[in-house]
Amino acid sequence: MSKKLFIPGPVNVRDDVLAEMTNSIIGHRTMAASDLQRGISKKLQKVFYTNNRIILSTSSGTALMEGAIRSFTKKRAAVFSNGFFGTLWYEMAIYNNIEADLFVSEKGKPISGKMVDEVLSTGKYDLITITHNETSSGITNPMEEISKVIKKYPEIVWLVDGVSSIGGIKLEVDKLGVDVCIVSSQKCLGLPPGMAIASVSEKAIKRARNIDFRGYYLDFLELYETIDTTDYQYISTPNIPLMFAMNYQLDKILDEGLENRFKRHKILGNMVRDWAKKYFTLYTEEDYASNTVTTIENTMNIDFDLLNEELGRRGFQISNGYGDLKDKTFRIGHMADCTVDELEELLENLDEIIGKGNYSEAIAV
Ligand SMILES: *Cc1c(COP(=O)(O)O)cnc(C)c1O
């Protein structure tokens, strides 16, 4: 039996979206490919609230994160983290011989503007990374507050991991002044895994021109310029079937309306938080709790694997914790095209399993 996924990516993909992937393959050096890629980029500019150029990458989001920190750090990177994915950017810097320092928020707390100001005021840095929505700890960082601080430091290139937020939680790239914003296909956009997307500012590109070793496949400067010289084509063969699905799904997203989408995610987030608080504790300070993924502290000490097995028999799957939080927390993903009815069904099943005190019976099966 296939399971309905309530994990923080990959997400359920609607059948009509999947069906787009069965269109006949087109050559990647054709006008049809240019049209497809140009069309996708224009739609994505709306989703990102930006006029910056969009680049598509046949890779997952992790690859573009690595490419970005490598392509845009000249002096030293200030990496801010409230969990696994934030810290990943620091590890990538170190593996690529890029100077970087890591700044971690307090447990369950967001990164504050004050924290960023203190670090940037040292003048040691020319690049900063922030995870908009940290998928391990379930925290959404206050980007407007952080943006105000970053705007005081014009030499800073600002990289944002929007992998689990773009399309689910509002992030206005141009208004905030984000230089590079990265997203993966398999999270809030409701697509299969296999591609990543970034918006890239002119300011970031100016920086990249002064950096000697940017790699090849993930060189943002090369990707950026090639789009211009080839009318939206790419250096190597892209994931054409996924782009068919992306082109179609972006229309569906814009038809729903971005604001409606954010509202729906807020409702979903509130539903899960209300449910979780009946039995457990939220890992995250509630004002900053994510509307796309909820991280729940396993204060009842339930056997998570047995819980998920029982859910599996009922046709659902949720997720354990991630990174350091693997055994202390578990997570419910509520992103992409997830509806209120679908989530209600999951929560009813969870109530039946653990709510009515019959958790031990259910797992004894
Ligand atoms: C999933 C995720 C990633 C990694 O994305 P991949 O597409 O799996 O490489 C990075 N950052 C965040 C916040 C994520 O949720």
XYZ file of C-alpha atoms and ligand atoms in Angstrom:
380
model
C 0.000 0.000 0.000
C 1.352 3.400 -0.852
C 1.490 5.735 2.117
C 0.415 9.334 2.365
C 3.555 11.225 3.250
C 3.559 13.652 6.147
C 7.330 13.899 6.193
C 9.238 17.135 5.549
C 10.100 16.159 2.011
C 9.844 14.471 -0.322
C 6.149 15.259 -0.405
C 3.109 13.681 -2.023
C 2.869 14.691 -5.660
C -0.559 14.847 -7.276
C -1.209 12.388 -10.106
C -1.846 15.129 -12.653
C 1.597 16.586 -11.862
C 3.291 13.186 -12.112
C 1.576 12.557 -15.436
C 3.356 15.572 -16.962
C 6.611 13.680 -16.606
C 5.526 11.174 -19.227
C 5.561 13.772 -22.035
C 7.973 12.910 -24.834
C 11.540 13.999 -24.171
C 12.727 17.069 -26.060
C 16.319 17.956 -26.954
C 17.930 20.305 -24.472
C 19.406 22.495 -27.220
C 16.087 23.174 -28.922
C 13.877 26.221 -28.976
C 11.289 24.159 -27.135
C 13.778 23.722 -24.279
C 14.472 27.464 -24.208
C 10.732 28.189 -24.130
C 10.164 25.690 -21.336
C 13.044 26.983 -19.215
C 12.226 30.637 -19.833
C 8.593 30.022 -18.906
C 9.527 28.226 -15.703
C 11.922 31.008 -14.732
C 9.290 33.723 -15.207
C 6.821 31.835 -13.027
C 9.455 31.195 -10.383
C 10.256 34.908 -10.221
C 6.693 35.392 -8.994
C 7.022 32.626 -6.426
C 10.279 34.158 -5.140
C 8.959 37.759 -5.344
C 12.005 38.753 -7.364
C 13.244 40.222 -10.612
C 16.576 38.472 -10.133
C 17.574 35.800 -12.588
C 16.482 32.266 -11.767
C 18.775 29.317 -12.315
C 17.633 25.713 -12.459
C 19.926 22.918 -11.380
C 19.602 19.213 -11.960
C 20.617 18.288 -8.444
C 19.006 18.466 -5.063
C 19.118 21.670 -3.017
C 22.249 20.623 -1.125
C 24.296 20.961 -4.299
C 23.255 24.565 -4.888
C 24.024 25.381 -1.249
C 27.550 24.099 -1.737
C 27.888 25.849 -5.093
C 26.690 29.126 -3.597
C 28.991 29.275 -0.595
C 31.862 28.423 -2.904
C 30.949 30.860 -5.671
C 30.305 33.890 -3.459
C 32.635 33.879 -0.420
C 35.765 35.959 -0.931
C 36.733 36.945 2.598
C 34.906 34.899 5.235
C 31.426 33.455 5.683
C 29.244 33.967 8.765
C 27.008 30.897 8.990
C 23.973 31.129 11.248
C 22.277 27.958 12.327
C 19.421 26.661 14.362
C 19.835 23.070 13.397
C 21.184 20.488 10.994
C 20.703 22.323 7.697
C 22.066 25.605 8.985
C 25.202 23.888 10.209
C 25.527 21.986 6.937
C 26.510 25.253 5.275
C 29.420 25.587 7.691
C 30.605 22.046 6.926
C 30.445 22.733 3.208
C 32.590 25.835 3.680
C 35.212 23.876 5.595
C 35.249 21.008 3.053
C 35.832 23.571 0.295
C 38.619 25.382 2.131
C 36.478 28.479 2.597
C 36.988 30.565 5.728
C 33.856 30.468 7.852
C 32.529 30.785 11.384
C 29.436 29.134 12.790
C 26.915 30.883 15.037
C 24.231 28.727 16.589
C 21.004 29.977 18.165
C 19.784 28.816 21.550
C 17.760 25.606 21.597
C 14.362 26.065 19.966
C 14.994 29.765 19.392
C 15.311 31.799 16.202
C 18.265 33.793 14.959
C 17.721 37.402 15.993
C 18.666 40.594 14.232
C 20.773 41.473 17.263
C 22.769 38.256 16.946
C 23.456 38.995 13.281
C 24.379 42.613 14.019
C 26.934 41.616 16.633
C 28.646 39.270 14.221
C 28.607 41.531 11.150
C 29.798 44.571 13.091
C 33.185 42.870 13.500
C 33.794 43.573 9.802
C 35.324 40.131 9.350
C 32.717 38.817 6.923
C 31.572 39.389 3.354
C 28.909 36.668 3.190
C 26.159 35.420 5.467
C 23.937 32.355 5.332
C 20.544 32.009 6.991
C 18.120 29.109 6.835
C 14.656 30.613 6.422
C 12.895 27.531 7.711
C 15.087 25.048 9.593
C 13.551 21.660 8.849
C 15.276 19.796 11.689
C 14.151 22.037 14.537
C 10.983 23.368 12.889
C 11.960 27.022 13.287
C 11.105 29.858 10.912
C 13.582 32.681 11.325
C 12.404 36.337 11.425
C 13.676 37.405 8.016
C 12.373 40.992 8.069
C 14.186 41.699 11.321
C 17.366 40.086 9.984
C 17.035 41.916 6.669
C 17.018 45.306 8.394
C 20.362 44.497 9.976
C 21.967 43.093 6.833
C 20.997 46.213 4.878
C 23.396 48.189 7.102
C 26.306 46.177 5.665
C 26.413 46.714 1.901
C 29.385 44.431 1.237
C 27.533 41.382 2.602
C 26.227 38.833 0.103
C 23.218 37.157 1.695
C 22.501 33.488 0.975
C 19.191 32.022 2.101
C 18.224 28.377 2.337
C 14.536 28.537 1.451
C 14.350 24.817 0.715
C 11.445 24.049 3.031
C 9.690 27.409 2.867
C 9.457 28.807 -0.665
C 5.931 28.136 -1.879
C 4.677 27.551 1.676
C 5.863 30.481 3.790
C 6.233 33.963 2.352
C 9.730 35.185 1.589
C 10.000 38.329 -0.517
C 13.466 38.078 -2.015
C 13.764 41.582 -3.498
C 12.111 43.422 -0.637
C 14.372 41.728 1.909
C 17.474 42.092 -0.239
C 18.294 38.377 -0.413
C 21.106 37.814 -2.924
C 20.736 34.086 -3.408
C 17.699 32.055 -2.400
C 17.684 28.292 -2.866
C 14.806 25.807 -3.015
C 14.434 22.113 -3.868
C 11.644 20.674 -5.997
C 10.451 18.070 -3.489
C 9.317 20.271 -0.623
C 6.774 23.108 -0.639
C 6.520 23.227 -4.420
C 4.881 19.782 -4.462
C 7.128 18.241 -7.111
C 9.156 15.029 -7.251
C 12.784 15.187 -6.068
C 15.502 15.875 -8.612
C 15.897 19.589 -9.200
C 16.891 22.697 -7.299
C 16.305 26.360 -8.054
C 18.059 29.568 -7.053
C 17.449 33.264 -7.547
C 20.695 35.178 -7.994
C 21.309 38.922 -7.668
C 23.637 41.049 -9.791
C 25.490 41.967 -6.623
C 26.282 38.317 -5.936
C 27.437 37.839 -9.519
C 29.822 40.791 -9.211
C 31.373 39.022 -6.238
C 31.667 35.726 -8.100
C 33.709 37.436 -10.835
C 36.439 38.035 -8.246
C 36.599 34.464 -7.032
C 39.103 32.170 -8.658
C 37.926 28.641 -7.893
C 34.187 28.252 -8.204
C 34.118 24.642 -9.391
C 32.448 23.680 -12.666
C 29.020 22.059 -12.441
C 27.836 24.312 -9.630
C 29.613 27.501 -10.668
C 26.919 30.134 -10.237
C 28.666 32.618 -12.521
C 28.791 30.137 -15.377
C 25.174 29.085 -14.806
C 24.065 32.715 -14.683
C 25.883 33.775 -17.836
C 25.012 30.703 -19.858
C 21.310 31.411 -19.445
C 21.916 34.798 -21.038
C 24.060 33.663 -23.936
C 21.930 30.610 -24.792
C 18.397 31.907 -24.121
C 17.720 29.979 -20.955
C 19.658 26.838 -21.719
C 22.002 25.010 -19.391
C 25.613 23.841 -19.497
C 24.682 20.161 -19.318
C 21.575 18.050 -19.860
C 18.845 19.000 -17.388
C 16.067 16.885 -15.887
C 13.588 17.499 -18.689
C 10.698 15.355 -17.364
C 10.807 17.144 -14.040
C 10.790 20.488 -15.831
C 7.571 19.509 -17.625
C 6.034 18.774 -14.234
C 7.458 21.994 -12.772
C 6.052 24.133 -15.555
C 2.611 22.627 -14.981
C 2.709 22.711 -11.179
C 3.841 26.352 -11.098
C 0.649 27.269 -12.937
C -1.343 25.373 -10.315
C 0.520 27.169 -7.530
C -0.112 30.587 -9.080
C -3.760 29.620 -9.711
C -4.202 28.805 -6.032
C -2.582 32.166 -5.308
C 0.561 32.555 -3.231
C -1.223 34.346 -0.406
C -3.856 31.593 -0.271
C -1.115 29.025 -0.177
C 0.590 30.735 2.763
C -2.769 30.970 4.550
C -3.419 27.277 4.014
C -0.019 26.419 5.456
C -0.716 28.599 8.474
C -3.942 26.703 9.107
C -2.102 23.389 8.751
C 0.638 24.569 11.130
C -1.914 25.622 13.744
C -3.735 22.299 13.463
C -0.587 20.270 14.065
C 0.604 22.496 16.898
C -2.763 22.275 18.655
C -2.709 18.531 18.258
C 0.886 18.179 19.465
C 0.308 20.295 22.557
C -2.413 17.922 23.733
C 0.206 15.240 24.376
C 3.703 16.595 23.894
C 5.774 19.782 23.915
C 6.703 21.782 20.845
C 10.446 21.812 20.337
C 10.286 25.357 19.020
C 9.299 28.599 20.661
C 5.749 28.891 19.382
C 5.998 32.362 17.822
C 8.667 30.997 15.500
C 7.205 27.542 14.886
C 7.171 26.610 11.226
C 3.996 26.342 9.172
C 5.467 23.635 6.934
C 6.992 21.217 9.458
C 6.398 20.698 13.165
C 9.119 19.338 15.425
C 7.661 17.734 18.521
C 9.607 16.794 21.632
C 8.883 13.221 22.515
C 8.008 14.048 26.104
C 5.708 10.987 26.356
C 8.685 8.828 25.495
C 6.757 6.835 22.945
C 8.534 4.314 20.741
C 8.507 6.350 17.572
C 9.316 3.467 15.226
C 6.369 1.478 16.516
C 4.123 4.505 16.179
C 5.149 5.017 12.582
C 4.681 1.310 11.857
C 1.136 1.459 13.122
C 0.540 4.614 11.091
C 1.959 2.780 8.102
C -0.639 0.042 8.473
C -3.208 2.819 8.278
C -1.598 4.334 5.181
C 0.366 7.255 6.614
C 3.968 8.112 7.315
C 5.458 10.786 9.570
C 9.131 11.401 10.293
C 11.580 10.878 13.118
C 13.896 13.637 14.296
C 16.880 14.721 12.249
C 20.542 15.122 13.063
C 21.148 15.663 16.779
C 17.417 15.634 17.413
C 16.878 12.175 15.896
C 15.826 10.397 19.079
C 14.538 13.339 21.081
C 11.936 14.593 18.646
C 9.716 13.515 15.802
C 8.351 15.588 12.952
C 5.161 16.019 11.006
C 5.484 17.596 7.575
C 2.554 19.667 6.286
C 3.750 21.250 3.105
C 3.061 21.579 -0.616
C -0.471 20.578 -1.631
C -1.452 19.043 1.716
C -5.105 19.853 2.453
C -6.886 20.475 5.748
C -8.924 17.304 5.216
C -5.856 15.169 4.623
C -4.159 16.504 7.728
C -7.324 16.006 9.777
C -7.360 12.378 8.743
C -3.766 11.934 9.896
C -4.391 13.629 13.233
C -7.505 11.515 13.830
C -5.450 8.400 13.278
C -2.742 9.680 15.597
C -5.418 10.385 18.197
C -6.708 6.866 17.850
C -3.256 5.405 18.295
C -1.843 7.516 21.105
C -4.645 9.780 22.170
C -7.053 7.449 23.809
C -4.450 5.828 25.964
C -4.397 2.789 23.699
C -0.969 3.471 22.280
C 0.443 0.383 23.991
C -2.342 -1.760 22.511
C -1.806 -0.422 19.047
C 1.905 -1.025 19.078
C 1.507 -4.447 20.566
C -0.013 -5.668 17.293
C 15.563 19.251 2.652
C 16.390 20.406 3.029
C 17.668 20.595 2.507
C 18.314 19.591 1.610
O 17.672 19.580 0.397
P 17.949 18.428 -0.670
O 17.077 18.833 -1.806
O 17.557 17.147 -0.007
O 19.390 18.460 -0.995
C 18.356 21.742 2.833
N 17.830 22.646 3.656
C 16.602 22.516 4.189
C 16.084 23.565 5.090
C 15.850 21.380 3.884
O 14.633 21.225 4.408
